[in-house]
Amino acid sequence: MPRSGSEISWKRLLWYVLAGSRGGPNRGRIINLLRREPYNINKLAEALHVHYRVAEHHIRALEKNHLVSSAGEKYGKLYFLSPEMEAHLPLFDEIWAQISPRVEREVKR
């Protein structure tokens, strides 16, 4: 089935965000957490077992690329998947299935 130009752009964006840097695995894990429920930065850091600043860095990258959105202010700010990201979850799942075996090996270290 041919893909639309928008879908191709999203596929490229997701590959960039998930596989284009060392932080990609954490970003993918954040997307998977947010698809179930909203989180604040502190709860994301706890769930990922990373420092608060690391979680904050990754959420900013996701927000910059329009994959997540937020509501609230300061420490009460909650993060959600953006409507665009929700619409492209099947594409994320396709890419994540290719990346996740490597991610699981890295997380276990």
PDB file of N, CA and C in Angstrom:
ATOM      1  N   MET A   1       0.849  -1.174   0.000  1.00  0.00           N
ATOM      2  CA  MET A   1       0.000   0.000   0.000  1.00  0.00           C
ATOM      3  C   MET A   1       0.899   1.244   0.000  1.00  0.00           C
ATOM      4  N   PRO A   2       0.693   2.157  -0.948  1.00  0.00           N
ATOM      5  CA  PRO A   2       1.518   3.370  -0.991  1.00  0.00           C
ATOM      6  C   PRO A   2       1.266   4.259   0.229  1.00  0.00           C
ATOM      7  N   ARG A   3       2.304   4.931   0.651  1.00  0.00           N
ATOM      8  CA  ARG A   3       2.195   5.821   1.816  1.00  0.00           C
ATOM      9  C   ARG A   3       2.084   7.268   1.347  1.00  0.00           C
ATOM     10  N   SER A   4       1.350   8.068   2.121  1.00  0.00           N
ATOM     11  CA  SER A   4       1.201   9.482   1.781  1.00  0.00           C
ATOM     12  C   SER A   4       2.489  10.227   2.120  1.00  0.00           C
ATOM     13  N   GLY A   5       2.624  11.421   1.574  1.00  0.00           N
ATOM     14  CA  GLY A   5       3.796  12.251   1.874  1.00  0.00           C
ATOM     15  C   GLY A   5       3.910  12.550   3.350  1.00  0.00           C
ATOM     16  N   SER A   6       2.779  12.779   4.004  1.00  0.00           N
ATOM     17  CA  SER A   6       2.780  13.046   5.443  1.00  0.00           C
ATOM     18  C   SER A   6       3.280  11.832   6.218  1.00  0.00           C
ATOM     19  N   GLU A   7       2.844  10.655   5.809  1.00  0.00           N
ATOM     20  CA  GLU A   7       3.256   9.440   6.513  1.00  0.00           C
ATOM     21  C   GLU A   7       4.753   9.191   6.324  1.00  0.00           C
ATOM     22  N   ILE A   8       5.264   9.462   5.134  1.00  0.00           N
ATOM     23  CA  ILE A   8       6.701   9.311   4.884  1.00  0.00           C
ATOM     24  C   ILE A   8       7.478  10.301   5.746  1.00  0.00           C
ATOM     25  N   SER A   9       6.993  11.534   5.855  1.00  0.00           N
ATOM     26  CA  SER A   9       7.649  12.533   6.704  1.00  0.00           C
ATOM     27  C   SER A   9       7.652  12.091   8.156  1.00  0.00           C
ATOM     28  N   TRP A  10       6.533  11.541   8.623  1.00  0.00           N
ATOM     29  CA  TRP A  10       6.460  11.070  10.007  1.00  0.00           C
ATOM     30  C   TRP A  10       7.389   9.889  10.232  1.00  0.00           C
ATOM     31  N   LYS A  11       7.485   9.010   9.243  1.00  0.00           N
ATOM     32  CA  LYS A  11       8.381   7.866   9.376  1.00  0.00           C
ATOM     33  C   LYS A  11       9.818   8.356   9.517  1.00  0.00           C
ATOM     34  N   ARG A  12      10.202   9.302   8.707  1.00  0.00           N
ATOM     35  CA  ARG A  12      11.562   9.868   8.800  1.00  0.00           C
ATOM     36  C   ARG A  12      11.781  10.549  10.139  1.00  0.00           C
ATOM     37  N   LEU A  13      10.795  11.308  10.598  1.00  0.00           N
ATOM     38  CA  LEU A  13      10.908  11.989  11.888  1.00  0.00           C
ATOM     39  C   LEU A  13      11.068  10.974  13.013  1.00  0.00           C
ATOM     40  N   LEU A  14      10.255   9.936  13.007  1.00  0.00           N
ATOM     41  CA  LEU A  14      10.338   8.929  14.069  1.00  0.00           C
ATOM     42  C   LEU A  14      11.666   8.185  14.036  1.00  0.00           C
ATOM     43  N   TRP A  15      12.171   7.851  12.858  1.00  0.00           N
ATOM     44  CA  TRP A  15      13.498   7.218  12.784  1.00  0.00           C
ATOM     45  C   TRP A  15      14.555   8.155  13.358  1.00  0.00           C
ATOM     46  N   TYR A  16      14.469   9.432  13.024  1.00  0.00           N
ATOM     47  CA  TYR A  16      15.432  10.412  13.542  1.00  0.00           C
ATOM     48  C   TYR A  16      15.367  10.490  15.066  1.00  0.00           C
ATOM     49  N   VAL A  17      14.165  10.620  15.612  1.00  0.00           N
ATOM     50  CA  VAL A  17      13.996  10.790  17.053  1.00  0.00           C
ATOM     51  C   VAL A  17      14.361   9.517  17.824  1.00  0.00           C
ATOM     52  N   LEU A  18      14.057   8.361  17.263  1.00  0.00           N
ATOM     53  CA  LEU A  18      14.259   7.102  17.973  1.00  0.00           C
ATOM     54  C   LEU A  18      15.628   6.456  17.729  1.00  0.00           C
ATOM     55  N   ALA A  19      16.187   6.660  16.558  1.00  0.00           N
ATOM     56  CA  ALA A  19      17.438   5.967  16.226  1.00  0.00           C
ATOM     57  C   ALA A  19      18.575   6.915  15.876  1.00  0.00           C
ATOM     58  N   GLY A  20      18.301   8.197  15.810  1.00  0.00           N
ATOM     59  CA  GLY A  20      19.305   9.154  15.361  1.00  0.00           C
ATOM     60  C   GLY A  20      20.260   9.631  16.430  1.00  0.00           C
ATOM     61  N   SER A  21      20.071   9.204  17.669  1.00  0.00           N
ATOM     62  CA  SER A  21      20.970   9.628  18.742  1.00  0.00           C
ATOM     63  C   SER A  21      20.962   8.603  19.857  1.00  0.00           C
ATOM     64  N   ARG A  22      21.879   8.737  20.779  1.00  0.00           N
ATOM     65  CA  ARG A  22      21.948   7.824  21.927  1.00  0.00           C
ATOM     66  C   ARG A  22      20.695   7.907  22.783  1.00  0.00           C
ATOM     67  N   GLY A  23      20.000   9.037  22.760  1.00  0.00           N
ATOM     68  CA  GLY A  23      18.813   9.218  23.584  1.00  0.00           C
ATOM     69  C   GLY A  23      17.549   8.616  23.003  1.00  0.00           C
ATOM     70  N   GLY A  24      17.604   8.115  21.782  1.00  0.00           N
ATOM     71  CA  GLY A  24      16.435   7.570  21.122  1.00  0.00           C
ATOM     72  C   GLY A  24      15.700   6.494  21.908  1.00  0.00           C
ATOM     73  N   PRO A  25      16.425   5.536  22.491  1.00  0.00           N
ATOM     74  CA  PRO A  25      15.716   4.501  23.266  1.00  0.00           C
ATOM     75  C   PRO A  25      14.884   5.072  24.412  1.00  0.00           C
ATOM     76  N   ASN A  26      15.416   6.046  25.133  1.00  0.00           N
ATOM     77  CA  ASN A  26      14.627   6.658  26.213  1.00  0.00           C
ATOM     78  C   ASN A  26      13.422   7.403  25.658  1.00  0.00           C
ATOM     79  N   ARG A  27      13.572   8.019  24.515  1.00  0.00           N
ATOM     80  CA  ARG A  27      12.446   8.734  23.908  1.00  0.00           C
ATOM     81  C   ARG A  27      11.343   7.763  23.510  1.00  0.00           C
ATOM     82  N   GLY A  28      11.728   6.626  22.976  1.00  0.00           N
ATOM     83  CA  GLY A  28      10.741   5.603  22.645  1.00  0.00           C
ATOM     84  C   GLY A  28      10.043   5.066  23.880  1.00  0.00           C
ATOM     85  N   ARG A  29      10.796   4.876  24.940  1.00  0.00           N
ATOM     86  CA  ARG A  29      10.206   4.411  26.192  1.00  0.00           C
ATOM     87  C   ARG A  29       9.234   5.446  26.744  1.00  0.00           C
ATOM     88  N   ILE A  30       9.557   6.732  26.596  1.00  0.00           N
ATOM     89  CA  ILE A  30       8.650   7.799  27.047  1.00  0.00           C
ATOM     90  C   ILE A  30       7.351   7.749  26.243  1.00  0.00           C
ATOM     91  N   ILE A  31       7.453   7.590  24.935  1.00  0.00           N
ATOM     92  CA  ILE A  31       6.245   7.505  24.107  1.00  0.00           C
ATOM     93  C   ILE A  31       5.377   6.342  24.569  1.00  0.00           C
ATOM     94  N   ASN A  32       6.000   5.205  24.846  1.00  0.00           N
ATOM     95  CA  ASN A  32       5.229   4.046  25.316  1.00  0.00           C
ATOM     96  C   ASN A  32       4.573   4.295  26.667  1.00  0.00           C
ATOM     97  N   LEU A  33       5.251   5.011  27.559  1.00  0.00           N
ATOM     98  CA  LEU A  33       4.636   5.344  28.847  1.00  0.00           C
ATOM     99  C   LEU A  33       3.458   6.290  28.663  1.00  0.00           C
ATOM    100  N   LEU A  34       3.645   7.317  27.835  1.00  0.00           N
ATOM    101  CA  LEU A  34       2.604   8.336  27.660  1.00  0.00           C
ATOM    102  C   LEU A  34       1.398   7.827  26.890  1.00  0.00           C
ATOM    103  N   ARG A  35       1.562   6.759  26.154  1.00  0.00           N
ATOM    104  CA  ARG A  35       0.395   6.231  25.437  1.00  0.00           C
ATOM    105  C   ARG A  35      -0.597   5.610  26.408  1.00  0.00           C
ATOM    106  N   ARG A  36      -0.139   5.268  27.617  1.00  0.00           N
ATOM    107  CA  ARG A  36      -1.026   4.677  28.621  1.00  0.00           C
ATOM    108  C   ARG A  36      -1.638   5.723  29.546  1.00  0.00           C
ATOM    109  N   GLU A  37      -0.826   6.729  29.928  1.00  0.00           N
ATOM    110  CA  GLU A  37      -1.322   7.762  30.850  1.00  0.00           C
ATOM    111  C   GLU A  37      -0.371   8.953  30.844  1.00  0.00           C
ATOM    112  N   PRO A  38      -0.848  10.127  31.258  1.00  0.00           N
ATOM    113  CA  PRO A  38       0.040  11.295  31.324  1.00  0.00           C
ATOM    114  C   PRO A  38       1.017  11.171  32.496  1.00  0.00           C
ATOM    115  N   TYR A  39       2.173  11.763  32.338  1.00  0.00           N
ATOM    116  CA  TYR A  39       3.213  11.782  33.373  1.00  0.00           C
ATOM    117  C   TYR A  39       3.766  13.184  33.506  1.00  0.00           C
ATOM    118  N   ASN A  40       4.284  13.500  34.706  1.00  0.00           N
ATOM    119  CA  ASN A  40       5.100  14.697  34.848  1.00  0.00           C
ATOM    120  C   ASN A  40       6.569  14.257  34.729  1.00  0.00           C
ATOM    121  N   ILE A  41       7.472  15.210  34.695  1.00  0.00           N
ATOM    122  CA  ILE A  41       8.889  14.892  34.497  1.00  0.00           C
ATOM    123  C   ILE A  41       9.413  13.988  35.609  1.00  0.00           C
ATOM    124  N   ASN A  42       9.048  14.291  36.844  1.00  0.00           N
ATOM    125  CA  ASN A  42       9.545  13.503  37.966  1.00  0.00           C
ATOM    126  C   ASN A  42       9.126  12.031  37.845  1.00  0.00           C
ATOM    127  N   LYS A  43       7.874  11.792  37.527  1.00  0.00           N
ATOM    128  CA  LYS A  43       7.383  10.418  37.382  1.00  0.00           C
ATOM    129  C   LYS A  43       8.019   9.721  36.173  1.00  0.00           C
ATOM    130  N   LEU A  44       8.271  10.471  35.103  1.00  0.00           N
ATOM    131  CA  LEU A  44       8.974   9.885  33.959  1.00  0.00           C
ATOM    132  C   LEU A  44      10.384   9.460  34.353  1.00  0.00           C
ATOM    133  N   ALA A  45      11.075  10.332  35.080  1.00  0.00           N
ATOM    134  CA  ALA A  45      12.442  10.009  35.526  1.00  0.00           C
ATOM    135  C   ALA A  45      12.440   8.744  36.377  1.00  0.00           C
ATOM    136  N   GLU A  46      11.485   8.631  37.283  1.00  0.00           N
ATOM    137  CA  GLU A  46      11.383   7.433  38.124  1.00  0.00           C
ATOM    138  C   GLU A  46      11.112   6.188  37.281  1.00  0.00           C
ATOM    139  N   ALA A  47      10.180   6.282  36.347  1.00  0.00           N
ATOM    140  CA  ALA A  47       9.814   5.129  35.517  1.00  0.00           C
ATOM    141  C   ALA A  47      10.965   4.682  34.621  1.00  0.00           C
ATOM    142  N   LEU A  48      11.768   5.642  34.174  1.00  0.00           N
ATOM    143  CA  LEU A  48      12.895   5.333  33.287  1.00  0.00           C
ATOM    144  C   LEU A  48      14.178   4.998  34.050  1.00  0.00           C
ATOM    145  N   HIS A  49      14.179   5.264  35.356  1.00  0.00           N
ATOM    146  CA  HIS A  49      15.383   5.087  36.195  1.00  0.00           C
ATOM    147  C   HIS A  49      16.527   5.972  35.698  1.00  0.00           C
ATOM    148  N   VAL A  50      16.190   7.249  35.447  1.00  0.00           N
ATOM    149  CA  VAL A  50      17.185   8.237  35.024  1.00  0.00           C
ATOM    150  C   VAL A  50      17.041   9.483  35.900  1.00  0.00           C
ATOM    151  N   HIS A  51      18.038  10.339  35.844  1.00  0.00           N
ATOM    152  CA  HIS A  51      18.003  11.609  36.564  1.00  0.00           C
ATOM    153  C   HIS A  51      16.905  12.502  35.973  1.00  0.00           C
ATOM    154  N   TYR A  52      16.360  13.360  36.809  1.00  0.00           N
ATOM    155  CA  TYR A  52      15.310  14.298  36.409  1.00  0.00           C
ATOM    156  C   TYR A  52      15.716  15.080  35.161  1.00  0.00           C
ATOM    157  N   ARG A  53      16.960  15.583  35.141  1.00  0.00           N
ATOM    158  CA  ARG A  53      17.439  16.402  34.004  1.00  0.00           C
ATOM    159  C   ARG A  53      17.478  15.600  32.700  1.00  0.00           C
ATOM    160  N   VAL A  54      17.763  14.310  32.793  1.00  0.00           N
ATOM    161  CA  VAL A  54      17.789  13.456  31.602  1.00  0.00           C
ATOM    162  C   VAL A  54      16.371  13.329  31.044  1.00  0.00           C
ATOM    163  N   ALA A  55      15.414  13.046  31.917  1.00  0.00           N
ATOM    164  CA  ALA A  55      14.013  12.945  31.486  1.00  0.00           C
ATOM    165  C   ALA A  55      13.545  14.279  30.895  1.00  0.00           C
ATOM    166  N   GLU A  56      13.935  15.361  31.530  1.00  0.00           N
ATOM    167  CA  GLU A  56      13.556  16.693  31.054  1.00  0.00           C
ATOM    168  C   GLU A  56      14.123  16.948  29.656  1.00  0.00           C
ATOM    169  N   HIS A  57      15.377  16.576  29.437  1.00  0.00           N
ATOM    170  CA  HIS A  57      16.013  16.748  28.126  1.00  0.00           C
ATOM    171  C   HIS A  57      15.234  15.989  27.042  1.00  0.00           C
ATOM    172  N   HIS A  58      14.884  14.740  27.331  1.00  0.00           N
ATOM    173  CA  HIS A  58      14.193  13.931  26.330  1.00  0.00           C
ATOM    174  C   HIS A  58      12.778  14.434  26.070  1.00  0.00           C
ATOM    175  N   ILE A  59      12.089  14.874  27.097  1.00  0.00           N
ATOM    176  CA  ILE A  59      10.728  15.370  26.888  1.00  0.00           C
ATOM    177  C   ILE A  59      10.766  16.657  26.066  1.00  0.00           C
ATOM    178  N   ARG A  60      11.791  17.480  26.269  1.00  0.00           N
ATOM    179  CA  ARG A  60      11.929  18.707  25.458  1.00  0.00           C
ATOM    180  C   ARG A  60      12.147  18.360  23.988  1.00  0.00           C
ATOM    181  N   ALA A  61      12.977  17.346  23.729  1.00  0.00           N
ATOM    182  CA  ALA A  61      13.213  16.922  22.344  1.00  0.00           C
ATOM    183  C   ALA A  61      11.922  16.411  21.708  1.00  0.00           C
ATOM    184  N   LEU A  62      11.147  15.651  22.459  1.00  0.00           N
ATOM    185  CA  LEU A  62       9.877  15.150  21.937  1.00  0.00           C
ATOM    186  C   LEU A  62       8.885  16.285  21.706  1.00  0.00           C
ATOM    187  N   GLU A  63       8.886  17.243  22.608  1.00  0.00           N
ATOM    188  CA  GLU A  63       7.980  18.393  22.475  1.00  0.00           C
ATOM    189  C   GLU A  63       8.383  19.244  21.267  1.00  0.00           C
ATOM    190  N   LYS A  64       9.673  19.456  21.098  1.00  0.00           N
ATOM    191  CA  LYS A  64      10.182  20.247  19.965  1.00  0.00           C
ATOM    192  C   LYS A  64       9.767  19.626  18.633  1.00  0.00           C
ATOM    193  N   ASN A  65       9.705  18.304  18.592  1.00  0.00           N
ATOM    194  CA  ASN A  65       9.345  17.603  17.365  1.00  0.00           C
ATOM    195  C   ASN A  65       7.850  17.280  17.272  1.00  0.00           C
ATOM    196  N   HIS A  66       7.060  17.873  18.164  1.00  0.00           N
ATOM    197  CA  HIS A  66       5.594  17.773  18.148  1.00  0.00           C
ATOM    198  C   HIS A  66       5.081  16.353  18.381  1.00  0.00           C
ATOM    199  N   LEU A  67       5.839  15.563  19.148  1.00  0.00           N
ATOM    200  CA  LEU A  67       5.411  14.215  19.481  1.00  0.00           C
ATOM    201  C   LEU A  67       4.672  14.181  20.811  1.00  0.00           C
ATOM    202  N   VAL A  68       4.931  15.158  21.671  1.00  0.00           N
ATOM    203  CA  VAL A  68       4.209  15.273  22.939  1.00  0.00           C
ATOM    204  C   VAL A  68       3.728  16.705  23.110  1.00  0.00           C
ATOM    205  N   SER A  69       2.718  16.855  23.955  1.00  0.00           N
ATOM    206  CA  SER A  69       2.217  18.183  24.330  1.00  0.00           C
ATOM    207  C   SER A  69       2.059  18.182  25.841  1.00  0.00           C
ATOM    208  N   SER A  70       1.833  19.350  26.400  1.00  0.00           N
ATOM    209  CA  SER A  70       1.756  19.447  27.855  1.00  0.00           C
ATOM    210  C   SER A  70       0.556  20.270  28.283  1.00  0.00           C
ATOM    211  N   ALA A  71       0.219  20.093  29.556  1.00  0.00           N
ATOM    212  CA  ALA A  71      -0.836  20.879  30.192  1.00  0.00           C
ATOM    213  C   ALA A  71      -0.397  21.141  31.618  1.00  0.00           C
ATOM    214  N   GLY A  72      -0.643  22.347  32.090  1.00  0.00           N
ATOM    215  CA  GLY A  72      -0.254  22.710  33.445  1.00  0.00           C
ATOM    216  C   GLY A  72       1.037  23.508  33.454  1.00  0.00           C
ATOM    217  N   GLU A  73       1.514  23.760  34.668  1.00  0.00           N
ATOM    218  CA  GLU A  73       2.715  24.585  34.825  1.00  0.00           C
ATOM    219  C   GLU A  73       3.658  23.977  35.852  1.00  0.00           C
ATOM    220  N   LYS A  74       4.897  24.343  35.740  1.00  0.00           N
ATOM    221  CA  LYS A  74       5.971  23.959  36.663  1.00  0.00           C
ATOM    222  C   LYS A  74       5.956  22.475  36.980  1.00  0.00           C
ATOM    223  N   TYR A  75       6.044  22.119  38.248  1.00  0.00           N
ATOM    224  CA  TYR A  75       6.160  20.717  38.633  1.00  0.00           C
ATOM    225  C   TYR A  75       4.885  19.922  38.412  1.00  0.00           C
ATOM    226  N   GLY A  76       3.759  20.606  38.291  1.00  0.00           N
ATOM    227  CA  GLY A  76       2.498  19.920  38.036  1.00  0.00           C
ATOM    228  C   GLY A  76       2.225  19.687  36.559  1.00  0.00           C
ATOM    229  N   LYS A  77       3.123  20.158  35.699  1.00  0.00           N
ATOM    230  CA  LYS A  77       2.919  20.021  34.256  1.00  0.00           C
ATOM    231  C   LYS A  77       2.888  18.554  33.874  1.00  0.00           C
ATOM    232  N   LEU A  78       1.846  18.171  33.153  1.00  0.00           N
ATOM    233  CA  LEU A  78       1.704  16.804  32.676  1.00  0.00           C
ATOM    234  C   LEU A  78       1.963  16.754  31.180  1.00  0.00           C
ATOM    235  N   TYR A  79       2.530  15.652  30.742  1.00  0.00           N
ATOM    236  CA  TYR A  79       2.841  15.448  29.329  1.00  0.00           C
ATOM    237  C   TYR A  79       1.963  14.343  28.770  1.00  0.00           C
ATOM    238  N   PHE A  80       1.516  14.558  27.549  1.00  0.00           N
ATOM    239  CA  PHE A  80       0.629  13.658  26.823  1.00  0.00           C
ATOM    240  C   PHE A  80       1.215  13.455  25.428  1.00  0.00           C
ATOM    241  N   LEU A  81       0.807  12.397  24.764  1.00  0.00           N
ATOM    242  CA  LEU A  81       1.138  12.285  23.350  1.00  0.00           C
ATOM    243  C   LEU A  81       0.351  13.347  22.599  1.00  0.00           C
ATOM    244  N   SER A  82       0.980  13.948  21.601  1.00  0.00           N
ATOM    245  CA  SER A  82       0.263  14.932  20.785  1.00  0.00           C
ATOM    246  C   SER A  82      -0.772  14.200  19.928  1.00  0.00           C
ATOM    247  N   PRO A  83      -1.802  14.911  19.492  1.00  0.00           N
ATOM    248  CA  PRO A  83      -2.780  14.268  18.605  1.00  0.00           C
ATOM    249  C   PRO A  83      -2.122  13.688  17.343  1.00  0.00           C
ATOM    250  N   GLU A  84      -1.100  14.381  16.821  1.00  0.00           N
ATOM    251  CA  GLU A  84      -0.398  13.887  15.638  1.00  0.00           C
ATOM    252  C   GLU A  84       0.320  12.572  15.936  1.00  0.00           C
ATOM    253  N   MET A  85       0.959  12.497  17.118  1.00  0.00           N
ATOM    254  CA  MET A  85       1.657  11.276  17.492  1.00  0.00           C
ATOM    255  C   MET A  85       0.660  10.138  17.674  1.00  0.00           C
ATOM    256  N   GLU A  86      -0.465  10.427  18.321  1.00  0.00           N
ATOM    257  CA  GLU A  86      -1.486   9.398  18.497  1.00  0.00           C
ATOM    258  C   GLU A  86      -1.965   8.856  17.147  1.00  0.00           C
ATOM    259  N   ALA A  87      -2.085   9.732  16.168  1.00  0.00           N
ATOM    260  CA  ALA A  87      -2.528   9.319  14.836  1.00  0.00           C
ATOM    261  C   ALA A  87      -1.488   8.442  14.141  1.00  0.00           C
ATOM    262  N   HIS A  88      -0.231   8.571  14.555  1.00  0.00           N
ATOM    263  CA  HIS A  88       0.851   7.817  13.915  1.00  0.00           C
ATOM    264  C   HIS A  88       1.421   6.709  14.802  1.00  0.00           C
ATOM    265  N   LEU A  89       0.669   6.282  15.816  1.00  0.00           N
ATOM    266  CA  LEU A  89       1.149   5.200  16.680  1.00  0.00           C
ATOM    267  C   LEU A  89       1.435   3.895  15.925  1.00  0.00           C
ATOM    268  N   PRO A  90       0.638   3.518  14.917  1.00  0.00           N
ATOM    269  CA  PRO A  90       0.996   2.296  14.177  1.00  0.00           C
ATOM    270  C   PRO A  90       2.375   2.405  13.513  1.00  0.00           C
ATOM    271  N   LEU A  91       2.713   3.577  13.014  1.00  0.00           N
ATOM    272  CA  LEU A  91       4.026   3.800  12.416  1.00  0.00           C
ATOM    273  C   LEU A  91       5.123   3.727  13.482  1.00  0.00           C
ATOM    274  N   PHE A  92       4.855   4.320  14.649  1.00  0.00           N
ATOM    275  CA  PHE A  92       5.794   4.215  15.775  1.00  0.00           C
ATOM    276  C   PHE A  92       6.000   2.748  16.139  1.00  0.00           C
ATOM    277  N   ASP A  93       4.916   1.990  16.238  1.00  0.00           N
ATOM    278  CA  ASP A  93       5.014   0.575  16.621  1.00  0.00           C
ATOM    279  C   ASP A  93       5.857  -0.214  15.617  1.00  0.00           C
ATOM    280  N   GLU A  94       5.698   0.103  14.344  1.00  0.00           N
ATOM    281  CA  GLU A  94       6.471  -0.567  13.291  1.00  0.00           C
ATOM    282  C   GLU A  94       7.971  -0.306  13.477  1.00  0.00           C
ATOM    283  N   ILE A  95       8.321   0.933  13.721  1.00  0.00           N
ATOM    284  CA  ILE A  95       9.733   1.308  13.906  1.00  0.00           C
ATOM    285  C   ILE A  95      10.249   0.776  15.237  1.00  0.00           C
ATOM    286  N   TRP A  96       9.459   0.909  16.284  1.00  0.00           N
ATOM    287  CA  TRP A  96       9.878   0.470  17.628  1.00  0.00           C
ATOM    288  C   TRP A  96      10.140  -1.038  17.637  1.00  0.00           C
ATOM    289  N   ALA A  97       9.364  -1.798  16.879  1.00  0.00           N
ATOM    290  CA  ALA A  97       9.575  -3.249  16.814  1.00  0.00           C
ATOM    291  C   ALA A  97      10.957  -3.577  16.259  1.00  0.00           C
ATOM    292  N   GLN A  98      11.462  -2.730  15.386  1.00  0.00           N
ATOM    293  CA  GLN A  98      12.794  -2.945  14.823  1.00  0.00           C
ATOM    294  C   GLN A  98      13.897  -2.507  15.785  1.00  0.00           C
ATOM    295  N   ILE A  99      13.613  -1.492  16.579  1.00  0.00           N
ATOM    296  CA  ILE A  99      14.612  -0.919  17.481  1.00  0.00           C
ATOM    297  C   ILE A  99      14.600  -1.573  18.852  1.00  0.00           C
ATOM    298  N   SER A 100      13.455  -2.029  19.323  1.00  0.00           N
ATOM    299  CA  SER A 100      13.305  -2.458  20.720  1.00  0.00           C
ATOM    300  C   SER A 100      14.226  -3.586  21.168  1.00  0.00           C
ATOM    301  N   PRO A 101      14.584  -4.557  20.336  1.00  0.00           N
ATOM    302  CA  PRO A 101      15.530  -5.566  20.845  1.00  0.00           C
ATOM    303  C   PRO A 101      16.855  -4.949  21.298  1.00  0.00           C
ATOM    304  N   ARG A 102      17.346  -3.979  20.555  1.00  0.00           N
ATOM    305  CA  ARG A 102      18.581  -3.285  20.936  1.00  0.00           C
ATOM    306  C   ARG A 102      18.361  -2.478  22.213  1.00  0.00           C
ATOM    307  N   VAL A 103      17.204  -1.835  22.331  1.00  0.00           N
ATOM    308  CA  VAL A 103      16.893  -1.020  23.511  1.00  0.00           C
ATOM    309  C   VAL A 103      16.868  -1.895  24.766  1.00  0.00           C
ATOM    310  N   GLU A 104      16.222  -3.042  24.660  1.00  0.00           N
ATOM    311  CA  GLU A 104      16.142  -3.931  25.826  1.00  0.00           C
ATOM    312  C   GLU A 104      17.512  -4.406  26.272  1.00  0.00           C
ATOM    313  N   ARG A 105      18.412  -4.657  25.338  1.00  0.00           N
ATOM    314  CA  ARG A 105      19.790  -5.037  25.701  1.00  0.00           C
ATOM    315  C   ARG A 105      20.478  -3.895  26.431  1.00  0.00           C
ATOM    316  N   GLU A 106      20.289  -2.652  25.954  1.00  0.00           N
ATOM    317  CA  GLU A 106      20.931  -1.494  26.575  1.00  0.00           C
ATOM    318  C   GLU A 106      20.364  -1.221  27.958  1.00  0.00           C
ATOM    319  N   VAL A 107      19.069  -1.385  28.149  1.00  0.00           N
ATOM    320  CA  VAL A 107      18.422  -1.119  29.439  1.00  0.00           C
ATOM    321  C   VAL A 107      18.909  -2.117  30.489  1.00  0.00           C
ATOM    322  N   LYS A 108      19.168  -3.350  30.083  1.00  0.00           N
ATOM    323  CA  LYS A 108      19.604  -4.387  31.027  1.00  0.00           C
ATOM    324  C   LYS A 108      21.029  -4.173  31.514  1.00  0.00           C
ATOM    325  N   ARG A 109      21.822  -3.385  30.815  1.00  0.00           N
ATOM    326  CA  ARG A 109      23.217  -3.143  31.224  1.00  0.00           C
ATOM    327  C   ARG A 109      23.305  -2.402  32.512  1.00  0.00           C
TER     328      ARG A 109
END
